[in-house]
Amino acid sequence: MNSPFGKIEWNKYEASLLIEAYKNVEAGDITRENAISKLSIRLRNRMLIHGISIGETYRNTNGINLQMSAIEYCLTNGEKGCIKPSQLFRDMVLMYVTDEDKFKAILIEAKEMYPEPIKEYSYQEHECVSNILRESNVEHYRYLPRFRIILSQRFSKGFRLNSIIATKQFNRYYEELFGEELLIDNEELNATISSCGLVLDDKLYLHNYLLDDTLKMRLEVYIKEVFTEPNRYIFYEVLFNEFYAELLDSRIADKEMFAAYLRYCYDDKWYFNSHYFANIENVKIDSDEIVVNYILEQCAVVSEDDAIAAISYLPEDWVRQSFNRNNTVLITNGRGLRFHIDIFVITSDELNRIIQIIALGISKFGFIGADELMDDLKKQVPSVIENNSTISELGIRNALALKLSGQFSFNRSVISNIGENISAVDALLTFARSHDKYSLAEIDQLASTLGTVLNYHLESISKYSCRLDNNNFISNRLVEFDCDKIDDALSLCCDGDFMPLKDITNFASFPPCGHVWNLRLLESFLLIGSKMFKLLYGGYLNKNNISGTVVKCNSQFKSFDDVVIYALATSEIRLTKNDALDFLANEGYIVQRRFATIDNLLIKANELRNKLKD
């Protein structure tokens, strides 16, 4: 169709686009030449979309250049520009200056009416665009603008590529809008559509519809402010979180989509990496160096949260990882607290005295506990504590572990000779093995010093020590168990397959063993000496209370859970959680009224009870 007009006057929508182009040039976002060229293509493109033939002079670059001079004349009060502006231009400039909201509304409408031409792609660089586009005979300059109109009007939330349903809808919309059938096959159609915008997860989005102009402008202002300094970078995640509240109202669903949008819109302006983009090429980011240097600069103990807040230009996960993995320079001072090793104050003389203290402790017992070392420091080298008053005892211990790592082995709270790497349980067993007699209080204090709980290790300790009573241990070699006779005595007590340990109260039939029989001594025998019986209990032994069951080795009960299920099923209680826990505690199966697997055991107990009734 030929244009029915001779000279086509500028309208307010074109004028708004012209003003925007001039302001972008003035801001340094684009060269005047590029701005004029892009606007010319955009304005001419509208005519082509509607099938209107235009001449070479229609909105060409020369004409746009002259009209931009007119806009410049208005905006600079005649100081710049070279032609007299029309009344329309004067009115639009006045609106731009005095009524920003009204001008923006017209500009938004103008961008709908005059869509940007399709962004050119390098087919080698963008795999999402099929080679079909290069090889087909489709008149893309005609089709692409039309496709963009359909996508903007009917698929503003995205077009699912290679979807049979979406493709059929697209063909129908094309015929409705343009009055003609779309004569290209589906593969070619999808390939062409994929070049119209941003492709993410097999879905095509028109980038102009992902963010509104106001938010996009704010985003660009933020980025430009960051990039005012050289060698700067912005992480997609950080930028996404900064604008998170505003992005909730956009069509950008997540950080990945946001990153893809930024790359699509600004790929020719900035340098993009998998996690961030920068204002110069080949920016290298060392988060470890950044975090370590920050903590050193504070000259104090720093919390993980404070480091994250201070280094907000890095993603939170990056800061957390760098905060926690640099153990050779960032010393733990407590949960979520660290300090730089360089702020730890200690002289070579103090360090030598500490080496002597540790060596002496190891020579006596094969190890020294961290708490014991701290007690010795307070008495013999108090200056170390005083000169590091802002650092906790844990922090001082960890700093010393680093300083002396080449001379001693530090395994949590246990210090031993280099290469031995003794654990807390190793230390407790060493203590038990090397002592003929010791009290519960002594070994309990040692466990605490080693940073562990004695209950967890009582069964292991029984390999070397028997419990004489509630308060004392003795070496196994100092107790003479007649295993067969003791088992015979137990058989008299336990006429069934099992019984709670605490129900054994009469030891008259038990043979002499050199010590007075009691439940604690029997507990030890069941752990190390019995051939016919075993002690089953929940979790671990208890240093203060008797619990568990005496079970015949040849019975059907292989685990403590098996015993509990049978005991509950054959009891007369209601099989509810509270009643079951009360029963188990009162009968001596468990110490406290809690049991991790009680819900599951109740189900099995109920099934067994019903089975026994049948």
Coordinates of C-alpha atoms in Angstrom, one line a residue:
M1 CA 0.0 0.0 0.0
N2 CA 1.3 3.4 -0.9
S3 CA 1.2 6.2 1.6
P4 CA -1.9 8.4 1.0
F5 CA 0.0 11.3 2.5
G6 CA 2.5 13.7 1.0
K7 CA 4.5 15.1 3.9
I8 CA 3.6 13.4 7.1
E9 CA 3.7 15.7 10.1
W10 CA 5.2 14.6 13.4
N11 CA 2.8 13.5 16.1
K12 CA 3.1 13.7 19.9
Y13 CA 4.2 10.1 20.2
E14 CA 7.1 10.5 17.7
A15 CA 8.0 13.7 19.5
S16 CA 8.2 11.9 22.9
L17 CA 10.5 9.3 21.4
L18 CA 12.6 12.1 19.9
I19 CA 12.9 13.9 23.3
E20 CA 13.9 10.6 25.0
A21 CA 16.6 10.0 22.3
Y22 CA 18.0 13.5 22.8
K23 CA 18.1 13.1 26.6
N24 CA 19.9 9.7 26.2
V25 CA 22.5 11.4 24.0
E26 CA 22.9 14.3 26.5
A27 CA 23.4 11.7 29.4
G28 CA 26.1 10.0 27.4
D29 CA 24.2 6.7 27.2
I30 CA 24.5 6.6 23.4
T31 CA 26.2 8.6 20.6
R32 CA 24.0 11.1 18.7
E33 CA 24.7 9.2 15.5
N34 CA 23.5 5.9 17.0
A35 CA 20.5 7.5 18.6
I36 CA 19.4 9.1 15.3
S37 CA 19.9 5.9 13.4
K38 CA 17.9 3.7 15.9
L39 CA 15.0 6.2 16.0
S40 CA 14.9 6.5 12.2
I41 CA 14.6 2.7 11.9
R42 CA 12.0 2.6 14.7
L43 CA 9.8 5.2 13.1
R44 CA 10.1 3.8 9.6
N45 CA 9.4 0.3 11.0
R46 CA 5.9 1.2 12.0
M47 CA 4.9 2.0 8.4
L48 CA 6.4 -1.3 7.2
I49 CA 4.5 -3.2 9.8
H50 CA 1.3 -1.9 8.4
G51 CA 2.3 -2.6 4.9
I52 CA 2.6 1.1 3.9
S53 CA 5.2 2.0 1.3
I54 CA 7.5 4.9 2.2
G55 CA 10.2 6.8 0.4
E56 CA 13.8 7.1 1.3
T57 CA 13.3 10.5 2.9
Y58 CA 10.6 9.4 5.3
R59 CA 12.0 9.8 8.8
N60 CA 15.5 9.2 7.5
T61 CA 18.6 10.0 9.5
N62 CA 19.0 13.5 8.0
G63 CA 15.5 14.4 8.9
I64 CA 15.8 13.0 12.4
N65 CA 19.0 15.0 12.9
L66 CA 17.3 18.2 12.0
Q67 CA 14.3 17.5 14.2
M68 CA 16.6 16.6 17.1
S69 CA 18.2 20.0 16.7
A70 CA 14.8 21.6 17.1
I71 CA 14.2 19.6 20.3
E72 CA 17.7 20.7 21.4
Y73 CA 16.7 24.4 20.7
C74 CA 13.7 24.0 23.0
L75 CA 15.4 22.2 25.8
T76 CA 18.4 24.7 25.9
N77 CA 16.2 27.8 25.5
G78 CA 17.8 28.6 22.2
E79 CA 21.4 28.2 23.3
K80 CA 21.9 25.2 21.1
G81 CA 20.1 23.8 18.1
C82 CA 19.8 25.3 14.7
I83 CA 16.2 25.2 13.5
K84 CA 13.0 26.8 14.8
P85 CA 10.8 24.2 16.5
S86 CA 7.2 23.5 15.6
Q87 CA 4.5 24.3 18.1
L88 CA 4.0 20.6 18.8
F89 CA 7.6 20.3 19.8
R90 CA 7.4 23.3 22.1
D91 CA 4.3 21.8 23.7
M92 CA 5.9 18.4 24.2
V93 CA 9.1 19.9 25.7
L94 CA 7.0 22.0 28.0
M95 CA 5.1 18.8 29.1
Y96 CA 8.4 17.0 29.6
V97 CA 9.6 19.8 31.9
T98 CA 6.4 20.6 33.8
D99 CA 4.3 17.4 33.8
E100 CA 6.6 14.4 34.0
D101 CA 3.8 11.9 34.6
K102 CA 1.7 12.9 31.6
F103 CA 4.8 12.9 29.4
K104 CA 5.8 9.4 30.6
A105 CA 2.3 8.1 29.8
I106 CA 2.6 9.3 26.3
L107 CA 6.1 7.9 26.0
I108 CA 4.9 4.5 27.1
E109 CA 2.1 4.5 24.6
A110 CA 4.6 5.6 21.9
K111 CA 6.8 2.6 22.6
E112 CA 3.8 0.4 22.1
M113 CA 2.9 2.1 18.8
Y114 CA 6.5 2.2 17.6
P115 CA 8.1 -1.0 18.7
E116 CA 11.9 -1.3 18.5
P117 CA 13.1 -3.3 15.6
I118 CA 14.3 -6.8 16.4
K119 CA 17.7 -6.9 18.1
E120 CA 20.3 -8.4 15.7
Y121 CA 21.9 -11.6 16.8
S122 CA 25.2 -13.3 16.0
Y123 CA 24.1 -16.8 15.1
Q124 CA 27.5 -18.2 16.1
E125 CA 27.2 -16.7 19.6
H126 CA 23.5 -17.4 20.3
E127 CA 22.6 -21.0 20.0
C128 CA 19.0 -20.3 20.8
V129 CA 18.5 -19.0 17.3
S130 CA 18.3 -21.8 14.7
N131 CA 20.3 -21.9 11.5
I132 CA 16.9 -22.1 9.8
L133 CA 16.7 -18.3 10.1
R134 CA 19.9 -17.9 8.0
E135 CA 18.9 -20.5 5.5
S136 CA 15.2 -19.8 5.0
N137 CA 13.7 -17.6 2.4
V138 CA 11.3 -15.9 4.9
E139 CA 11.1 -12.1 4.5
H140 CA 12.1 -11.5 8.1
Y141 CA 12.2 -7.8 7.8
R142 CA 8.5 -8.0 7.1
Y143 CA 7.6 -10.8 9.5
L144 CA 9.6 -9.9 12.6
P145 CA 7.8 -6.6 13.3
R146 CA 4.5 -8.3 12.9
F147 CA 5.5 -11.2 15.1
R148 CA 6.5 -8.7 17.7
I149 CA 3.1 -7.1 17.7
I150 CA 1.4 -10.5 18.2
L151 CA 3.9 -11.4 21.0
S152 CA 3.2 -8.1 22.7
Q153 CA -0.5 -8.3 22.5
R154 CA -1.2 -12.0 23.0
F155 CA 1.9 -13.4 24.6
S156 CA 3.1 -10.7 26.9
K157 CA 3.8 -13.3 29.6
G158 CA 6.0 -15.3 27.2
F159 CA 5.7 -17.7 24.3
R160 CA 6.5 -21.4 24.8
L161 CA 8.7 -22.3 21.9
N162 CA 8.0 -25.6 20.1
S163 CA 4.6 -25.9 21.8
I164 CA 2.0 -27.2 19.5
I165 CA -0.8 -25.3 21.3
A166 CA 1.1 -22.0 21.4
T167 CA 2.1 -22.3 17.7
K168 CA -1.5 -22.9 16.6
Q169 CA -2.6 -19.9 18.7
F170 CA 0.1 -17.8 17.1
N171 CA -1.0 -18.7 13.6
R172 CA -4.6 -17.9 14.4
Y173 CA -3.7 -14.5 15.9
Y174 CA -1.6 -13.7 12.9
E175 CA -4.5 -14.3 10.5
E176 CA -6.9 -12.3 12.7
L177 CA -4.6 -9.3 13.0
F178 CA -3.2 -9.1 9.5
G179 CA -6.0 -10.7 7.4
E180 CA -3.7 -13.3 5.8
E181 CA -2.5 -16.8 6.4
L182 CA 1.0 -17.2 7.8
L183 CA 2.7 -19.4 5.1
I184 CA 5.7 -20.8 7.0
D185 CA 6.1 -24.2 8.7
N186 CA 6.1 -24.5 12.5
E187 CA 9.8 -25.2 12.8
E188 CA 10.6 -22.0 10.8
L189 CA 8.0 -20.1 12.8
N190 CA 9.5 -21.0 16.1
A191 CA 13.0 -20.3 14.9
T192 CA 11.9 -16.8 13.8
I193 CA 10.0 -16.1 17.0
S194 CA 13.1 -17.1 19.0
S195 CA 14.9 -14.2 17.5
C196 CA 12.4 -11.7 18.7
G197 CA 13.6 -11.4 22.2
L198 CA 15.0 -13.2 25.3
V199 CA 14.9 -17.0 25.3
L200 CA 15.0 -18.7 28.7
D201 CA 14.0 -22.3 29.5
D202 CA 12.5 -22.7 26.0
K203 CA 10.3 -19.6 26.5
L204 CA 10.5 -16.4 24.5
Y205 CA 10.0 -13.1 26.3
L206 CA 9.9 -9.6 24.8
H207 CA 12.3 -7.8 27.1
N208 CA 10.3 -4.5 26.9
Y209 CA 7.5 -6.3 28.8
L210 CA 9.5 -7.8 31.6
L211 CA 10.1 -4.4 33.3
D212 CA 8.2 -1.2 33.0
D213 CA 10.1 1.9 31.9
T214 CA 10.2 3.5 35.3
L215 CA 11.8 0.5 37.0
K216 CA 14.2 0.1 34.1
M217 CA 15.3 3.7 34.4
R218 CA 15.8 3.3 38.2
L219 CA 17.8 0.1 37.5
E220 CA 20.0 1.9 35.0
V221 CA 20.6 4.8 37.4
Y222 CA 21.7 2.4 40.1
I223 CA 24.1 0.6 37.8
K224 CA 25.6 3.8 36.5
E225 CA 26.2 5.1 40.0
V226 CA 28.1 1.9 40.8
F227 CA 30.0 2.0 37.6
T228 CA 31.2 5.6 38.1
E229 CA 34.4 4.1 39.6
P230 CA 36.7 2.0 37.4
N231 CA 37.1 -1.7 37.8
R232 CA 33.6 -2.2 39.4
Y233 CA 31.3 -5.1 39.2
I234 CA 27.7 -6.0 40.2
F235 CA 26.5 -9.5 41.1
Y236 CA 23.1 -10.4 39.6
E237 CA 22.0 -11.8 43.0
V238 CA 22.9 -8.6 44.8
L239 CA 21.1 -6.4 42.3
F240 CA 18.1 -8.7 42.3
N241 CA 17.8 -8.5 46.1
E242 CA 18.3 -4.7 46.0
F243 CA 15.2 -4.3 43.7
Y244 CA 13.4 -7.4 45.0
A245 CA 10.3 -5.6 46.3
E246 CA 9.8 -3.7 43.0
L247 CA 10.5 -6.8 40.9
L248 CA 7.6 -8.6 42.6
D249 CA 5.3 -6.6 40.4
S250 CA 7.2 -7.4 37.2
R251 CA 7.3 -10.4 35.0
I252 CA 10.8 -11.3 36.1
A253 CA 10.3 -14.4 38.3
D254 CA 13.8 -15.1 39.7
K255 CA 17.5 -14.3 39.8
E256 CA 18.2 -16.5 36.8
M257 CA 15.7 -14.7 34.7
F258 CA 16.9 -11.3 35.9
A259 CA 20.5 -12.2 34.9
A260 CA 19.3 -13.3 31.5
Y261 CA 17.4 -10.0 31.1
L262 CA 20.4 -7.9 32.0
R263 CA 22.7 -9.8 29.6
Y264 CA 20.2 -9.5 26.8
C265 CA 19.6 -5.7 27.2
Y266 CA 23.1 -4.6 28.0
D267 CA 25.4 -7.2 26.4
D268 CA 26.9 -4.6 24.1
K269 CA 27.4 -2.1 26.9
W270 CA 29.0 -4.0 29.8
Y271 CA 31.0 -7.2 30.3
F272 CA 29.0 -10.2 31.6
N273 CA 30.2 -13.2 33.7
S274 CA 28.3 -16.2 35.0
H275 CA 27.7 -14.5 38.4
Y276 CA 28.2 -10.8 37.8
F277 CA 28.8 -8.1 35.2
A278 CA 31.4 -5.4 35.1
N279 CA 32.3 -2.1 33.5
I280 CA 35.7 -3.5 32.3
E281 CA 36.7 -6.7 30.7
N282 CA 38.2 -9.7 32.6
V283 CA 37.4 -8.5 36.2
K284 CA 38.6 -11.1 38.7
I285 CA 36.9 -11.3 42.1
D286 CA 38.6 -13.0 45.1
S287 CA 35.9 -13.1 47.8
D288 CA 38.4 -14.8 50.2
E289 CA 40.8 -11.9 49.9
I290 CA 37.9 -9.4 50.3
V291 CA 36.5 -11.0 53.5
V292 CA 39.9 -11.7 55.1
N293 CA 41.1 -8.1 54.5
Y294 CA 37.8 -6.7 55.9
I295 CA 38.1 -8.7 59.1
L296 CA 41.8 -7.8 59.5
E297 CA 40.9 -4.1 59.1
Q298 CA 38.4 -4.3 61.9
C299 CA 41.1 -5.3 64.4
A300 CA 38.5 -7.1 66.5
V301 CA 36.2 -10.1 66.7
V302 CA 33.7 -9.9 63.8
S303 CA 30.4 -11.7 63.5
E304 CA 29.4 -13.5 60.3
D305 CA 26.2 -11.3 60.0
D306 CA 28.3 -8.1 60.4
A307 CA 30.6 -9.2 57.6
I308 CA 27.7 -10.0 55.3
A309 CA 26.1 -6.5 56.0
A310 CA 29.4 -4.7 55.5
I311 CA 30.3 -6.6 52.3
S312 CA 26.9 -6.3 50.8
Y313 CA 28.2 -6.0 47.2
L314 CA 29.1 -9.7 47.4
P315 CA 26.4 -12.4 47.5
E316 CA 25.6 -13.6 51.0
D317 CA 26.7 -17.2 50.3
W318 CA 30.0 -16.0 48.9
V319 CA 30.7 -14.0 52.1
R320 CA 29.6 -16.9 54.4
Q321 CA 31.8 -19.4 52.6
S322 CA 34.8 -17.1 52.7
F323 CA 34.1 -16.3 56.3
N324 CA 34.1 -20.0 57.3
R325 CA 36.6 -21.7 55.1
N326 CA 39.7 -19.5 55.7
N327 CA 40.6 -21.3 59.0
T328 CA 44.3 -20.6 58.6
V329 CA 43.8 -16.9 59.1
L330 CA 40.3 -16.4 60.4
I331 CA 40.1 -17.9 63.9
T332 CA 36.8 -19.2 65.4
N333 CA 35.9 -17.2 68.6
G334 CA 32.5 -18.8 69.1
R335 CA 29.5 -19.6 67.0
G336 CA 29.4 -17.2 64.0
L337 CA 32.4 -15.2 65.4
R338 CA 35.9 -14.9 64.0
F339 CA 39.0 -12.7 64.2
H340 CA 42.2 -12.4 62.1
I341 CA 45.2 -14.3 63.5
D342 CA 47.3 -11.1 63.2
I343 CA 45.4 -9.4 66.0
F344 CA 46.3 -12.2 68.4
V345 CA 49.0 -10.9 70.7
I346 CA 51.7 -13.3 72.0
T347 CA 55.4 -13.1 72.4
S348 CA 57.9 -15.8 71.6
D349 CA 58.7 -16.2 75.3
E350 CA 55.1 -16.7 76.1
L351 CA 54.8 -19.2 73.3
N352 CA 57.8 -21.2 74.6
R353 CA 56.3 -21.3 78.1
I354 CA 53.1 -22.7 76.7
I355 CA 55.0 -25.3 74.7
Q356 CA 56.6 -26.5 78.0
I357 CA 53.2 -26.7 79.7
I358 CA 51.7 -28.8 76.9
A359 CA 54.7 -31.1 76.7
L360 CA 54.6 -31.7 80.5
G361 CA 50.9 -32.7 80.3
I362 CA 51.5 -35.0 77.4
S363 CA 54.4 -36.7 79.2
K364 CA 52.1 -37.6 82.1
F365 CA 49.0 -38.8 80.4
G366 CA 49.7 -38.9 76.6
F367 CA 47.5 -35.8 76.1
I368 CA 46.4 -32.6 77.7
G369 CA 42.9 -31.2 77.6
A370 CA 42.2 -27.7 76.3
D371 CA 40.5 -26.6 79.5
E372 CA 43.4 -27.8 81.6
L373 CA 45.7 -25.8 79.3
M374 CA 43.6 -22.7 79.9
D375 CA 43.7 -23.2 83.6
D376 CA 47.5 -23.5 83.5
L377 CA 47.7 -20.3 81.3
K378 CA 45.8 -18.3 83.8
K379 CA 48.2 -19.4 86.6
Q380 CA 51.5 -19.5 84.7
V381 CA 51.2 -17.2 81.7
P382 CA 48.3 -14.8 82.5
S383 CA 49.7 -12.1 80.2
V384 CA 48.3 -14.1 77.2
I385 CA 44.8 -13.8 78.6
E386 CA 45.2 -10.2 79.6
N387 CA 46.7 -9.0 76.3
N388 CA 43.8 -10.7 74.3
S389 CA 40.9 -9.6 76.5
T390 CA 38.5 -9.2 73.6
I391 CA 39.1 -12.8 72.5
S392 CA 37.2 -15.7 74.2
E393 CA 39.0 -18.7 75.8
L394 CA 37.9 -20.7 72.8
G395 CA 39.4 -18.1 70.5
I396 CA 42.7 -18.2 72.4
R397 CA 42.8 -22.0 72.3
N398 CA 42.2 -22.0 68.5
A399 CA 44.8 -19.3 68.0
L400 CA 47.3 -21.3 69.9
A401 CA 46.3 -24.4 67.9
L402 CA 47.3 -22.5 64.7
K403 CA 50.5 -21.1 66.2
L404 CA 51.6 -24.6 67.4
S405 CA 50.2 -26.7 64.6
G406 CA 53.7 -27.8 63.6
Q407 CA 54.6 -29.0 67.1
F408 CA 51.4 -30.6 68.5
S409 CA 48.2 -32.3 67.3
F410 CA 45.0 -30.4 68.2
N411 CA 41.9 -32.5 67.9
R412 CA 39.1 -30.3 69.2
S413 CA 39.7 -30.1 72.9
V414 CA 42.5 -32.8 73.0
I415 CA 46.1 -31.9 72.5
S416 CA 48.7 -34.6 71.9
N417 CA 52.0 -35.2 70.2
I418 CA 52.3 -34.3 66.5
G419 CA 50.9 -37.1 64.4
E420 CA 48.9 -38.9 67.2
N421 CA 45.7 -36.9 66.7
I422 CA 44.0 -38.3 69.9
S423 CA 40.2 -37.8 70.0
A424 CA 38.1 -37.2 73.1
V425 CA 37.1 -40.9 73.4
D426 CA 40.7 -41.9 72.9
A427 CA 41.7 -39.7 75.7
L428 CA 39.0 -41.1 78.0
L429 CA 40.0 -44.7 77.2
T430 CA 43.7 -43.8 77.8
F431 CA 42.7 -42.5 81.2
A432 CA 40.6 -45.6 82.0
R433 CA 43.4 -47.9 80.8
S434 CA 46.1 -46.2 82.8
H435 CA 44.2 -46.0 86.1
D436 CA 43.4 -48.9 88.5
K437 CA 40.9 -46.8 90.4
Y438 CA 39.1 -43.5 89.8
S439 CA 35.9 -41.7 90.7
L440 CA 32.9 -40.8 88.5
A441 CA 33.6 -37.2 89.3
E442 CA 37.2 -37.4 88.0
I443 CA 36.3 -39.0 84.6
D444 CA 33.2 -36.8 84.3
Q445 CA 35.4 -33.7 84.8
L446 CA 37.8 -35.0 82.2
A447 CA 35.0 -35.6 79.7
S448 CA 33.9 -32.0 80.2
T449 CA 37.4 -30.7 79.8
L450 CA 37.7 -32.6 76.5
G451 CA 34.5 -31.1 75.3
T452 CA 32.3 -34.2 75.3
V453 CA 29.6 -35.9 77.4
L454 CA 30.6 -38.9 79.6
N455 CA 27.3 -40.8 78.9
Y456 CA 28.3 -41.2 75.3
H457 CA 31.4 -43.2 76.2
L458 CA 30.5 -45.3 79.2
E459 CA 30.1 -48.5 77.2
S460 CA 33.5 -48.0 75.6
I461 CA 35.1 -47.3 79.0
S462 CA 33.7 -50.7 80.2
K463 CA 36.3 -52.4 78.1
Y464 CA 38.9 -51.3 80.7
S465 CA 36.9 -50.4 83.8
C466 CA 34.1 -51.8 85.9
R467 CA 31.7 -49.7 87.8
L468 CA 31.9 -50.7 91.4
D469 CA 29.0 -48.5 92.4
N470 CA 27.4 -45.2 91.6
N471 CA 30.6 -43.2 92.4
N472 CA 33.7 -45.4 91.6
F473 CA 35.4 -47.3 88.8
I474 CA 38.0 -50.1 89.1
S475 CA 40.2 -51.8 86.5
N476 CA 38.6 -54.9 85.0
R477 CA 41.7 -56.9 86.0
L478 CA 40.9 -56.2 89.6
V479 CA 37.5 -57.9 89.4
E480 CA 37.1 -61.7 89.3
F481 CA 33.9 -62.7 87.5
D482 CA 32.9 -66.3 87.5
C483 CA 30.9 -65.9 84.3
D484 CA 29.1 -69.3 84.3
K485 CA 28.0 -69.0 87.9
I486 CA 26.9 -65.4 87.5
D487 CA 24.8 -66.4 84.4
D488 CA 23.2 -69.2 86.4
A489 CA 22.3 -66.7 89.1
L490 CA 20.8 -64.4 86.5
S491 CA 18.8 -67.3 85.1
L492 CA 17.1 -67.6 88.5
C493 CA 16.2 -63.9 88.4
C494 CA 15.1 -63.8 84.8
D495 CA 12.5 -66.6 84.1
G496 CA 11.4 -65.0 80.8
D497 CA 13.4 -63.8 77.8
F498 CA 14.1 -60.4 79.4
M499 CA 13.5 -58.1 82.4
P500 CA 14.3 -54.5 83.3
L501 CA 17.8 -54.3 84.9
K502 CA 16.5 -52.4 87.9
D503 CA 14.1 -55.2 88.9
I504 CA 17.1 -57.3 90.0
T505 CA 17.3 -56.5 93.7
N506 CA 18.5 -59.7 95.4
F507 CA 22.1 -60.7 94.9
A508 CA 22.2 -63.5 97.5
S509 CA 22.7 -66.2 94.8
F510 CA 25.5 -64.4 93.0
P511 CA 29.0 -65.8 93.5
P512 CA 31.8 -63.7 95.2
C513 CA 33.8 -61.4 92.9
G514 CA 35.9 -59.6 95.4
H515 CA 33.4 -56.7 95.6
V516 CA 29.9 -56.1 96.9
W517 CA 27.3 -56.9 94.2
N518 CA 25.0 -54.1 93.1
L519 CA 23.3 -53.0 89.9
R520 CA 26.3 -51.0 88.7
L521 CA 28.6 -53.9 89.0
L522 CA 26.0 -56.2 87.3
E523 CA 25.7 -53.6 84.5
S524 CA 29.5 -53.9 83.9
F525 CA 29.3 -57.7 83.9
L526 CA 26.5 -57.7 81.3
L527 CA 28.6 -55.4 79.1
I528 CA 31.9 -57.5 79.2
G529 CA 31.5 -60.9 80.8
S530 CA 28.1 -62.7 80.3
K531 CA 27.8 -65.5 77.9
M532 CA 24.0 -66.1 78.3
F533 CA 22.8 -62.5 78.7
K534 CA 23.2 -59.1 77.2
L535 CA 22.3 -55.6 78.2
L536 CA 20.1 -53.7 75.8
Y537 CA 19.3 -50.0 76.3
G538 CA 18.1 -46.9 74.5
G539 CA 20.8 -44.7 73.0
Y540 CA 23.5 -44.7 75.6
L541 CA 24.2 -45.5 79.3
N542 CA 23.5 -43.0 81.9
K543 CA 26.1 -42.0 84.5
N544 CA 23.4 -41.2 87.2
N545 CA 20.6 -43.6 86.6
I546 CA 20.1 -47.3 85.9
S547 CA 18.1 -48.3 82.8
G548 CA 17.9 -50.9 80.1
T549 CA 17.0 -54.6 80.0
V550 CA 18.7 -57.9 80.7
V551 CA 18.0 -60.0 77.7
K552 CA 18.8 -63.7 77.0
C553 CA 21.2 -64.0 74.1
N554 CA 19.2 -66.9 72.5
S555 CA 15.9 -65.0 72.6
Q556 CA 14.0 -63.5 69.7
F557 CA 14.9 -60.0 70.9
K558 CA 17.8 -58.6 68.9
S559 CA 17.5 -54.9 69.7
F560 CA 16.1 -52.6 72.4
D561 CA 13.3 -51.6 70.1
D562 CA 12.2 -55.2 69.9
V563 CA 12.0 -55.4 73.7
V564 CA 10.1 -52.1 73.9
I565 CA 7.5 -53.2 71.3
Y566 CA 6.9 -56.5 73.1
A567 CA 6.7 -54.9 76.5
L568 CA 4.2 -52.3 75.3
A569 CA 2.1 -54.9 73.4
T570 CA 1.9 -57.2 76.4
S571 CA 1.2 -54.4 79.0
E572 CA -2.2 -53.3 80.1
I573 CA -1.7 -49.6 79.3
R574 CA -3.4 -47.6 76.6
L575 CA -1.0 -47.4 73.6
T576 CA -0.8 -43.6 73.6
K577 CA 2.4 -41.7 73.5
N578 CA 2.2 -40.2 77.0
D579 CA 1.0 -43.5 78.6
A580 CA 3.8 -45.4 76.8
L581 CA 6.5 -43.0 77.9
D582 CA 5.2 -43.1 81.5
F583 CA 5.2 -46.9 81.5
L584 CA 8.7 -47.2 80.0
A585 CA 10.2 -44.7 82.5
N586 CA 8.4 -46.2 85.5
E587 CA 9.4 -49.7 84.7
G588 CA 13.1 -48.8 84.2
Y589 CA 13.4 -49.3 80.4
I590 CA 14.4 -45.6 79.9
V591 CA 15.6 -42.9 82.2
Q592 CA 13.6 -39.9 80.9
R593 CA 10.2 -39.7 79.5
R594 CA 11.3 -39.3 75.9
F595 CA 12.2 -41.7 73.2
A596 CA 12.9 -40.6 69.6
T597 CA 11.2 -43.6 67.8
I598 CA 8.2 -44.0 70.2
D599 CA 5.6 -43.1 67.5
N600 CA 6.8 -45.8 65.2
L601 CA 7.2 -48.3 68.0
L602 CA 3.6 -47.7 69.2
I603 CA 2.3 -48.6 65.7
K604 CA 4.2 -51.9 65.8
A605 CA 3.2 -52.5 69.4
N606 CA -0.5 -52.1 68.5
E607 CA -0.1 -54.5 65.6
L608 CA 1.5 -57.1 67.8
R609 CA -1.1 -56.6 70.5
N610 CA -3.9 -57.3 68.0
K611 CA -2.0 -60.3 66.6
L612 CA -1.6 -61.8 70.1
K613 CA -5.3 -61.5 70.7
D614 CA -6.2 -63.5 67.6

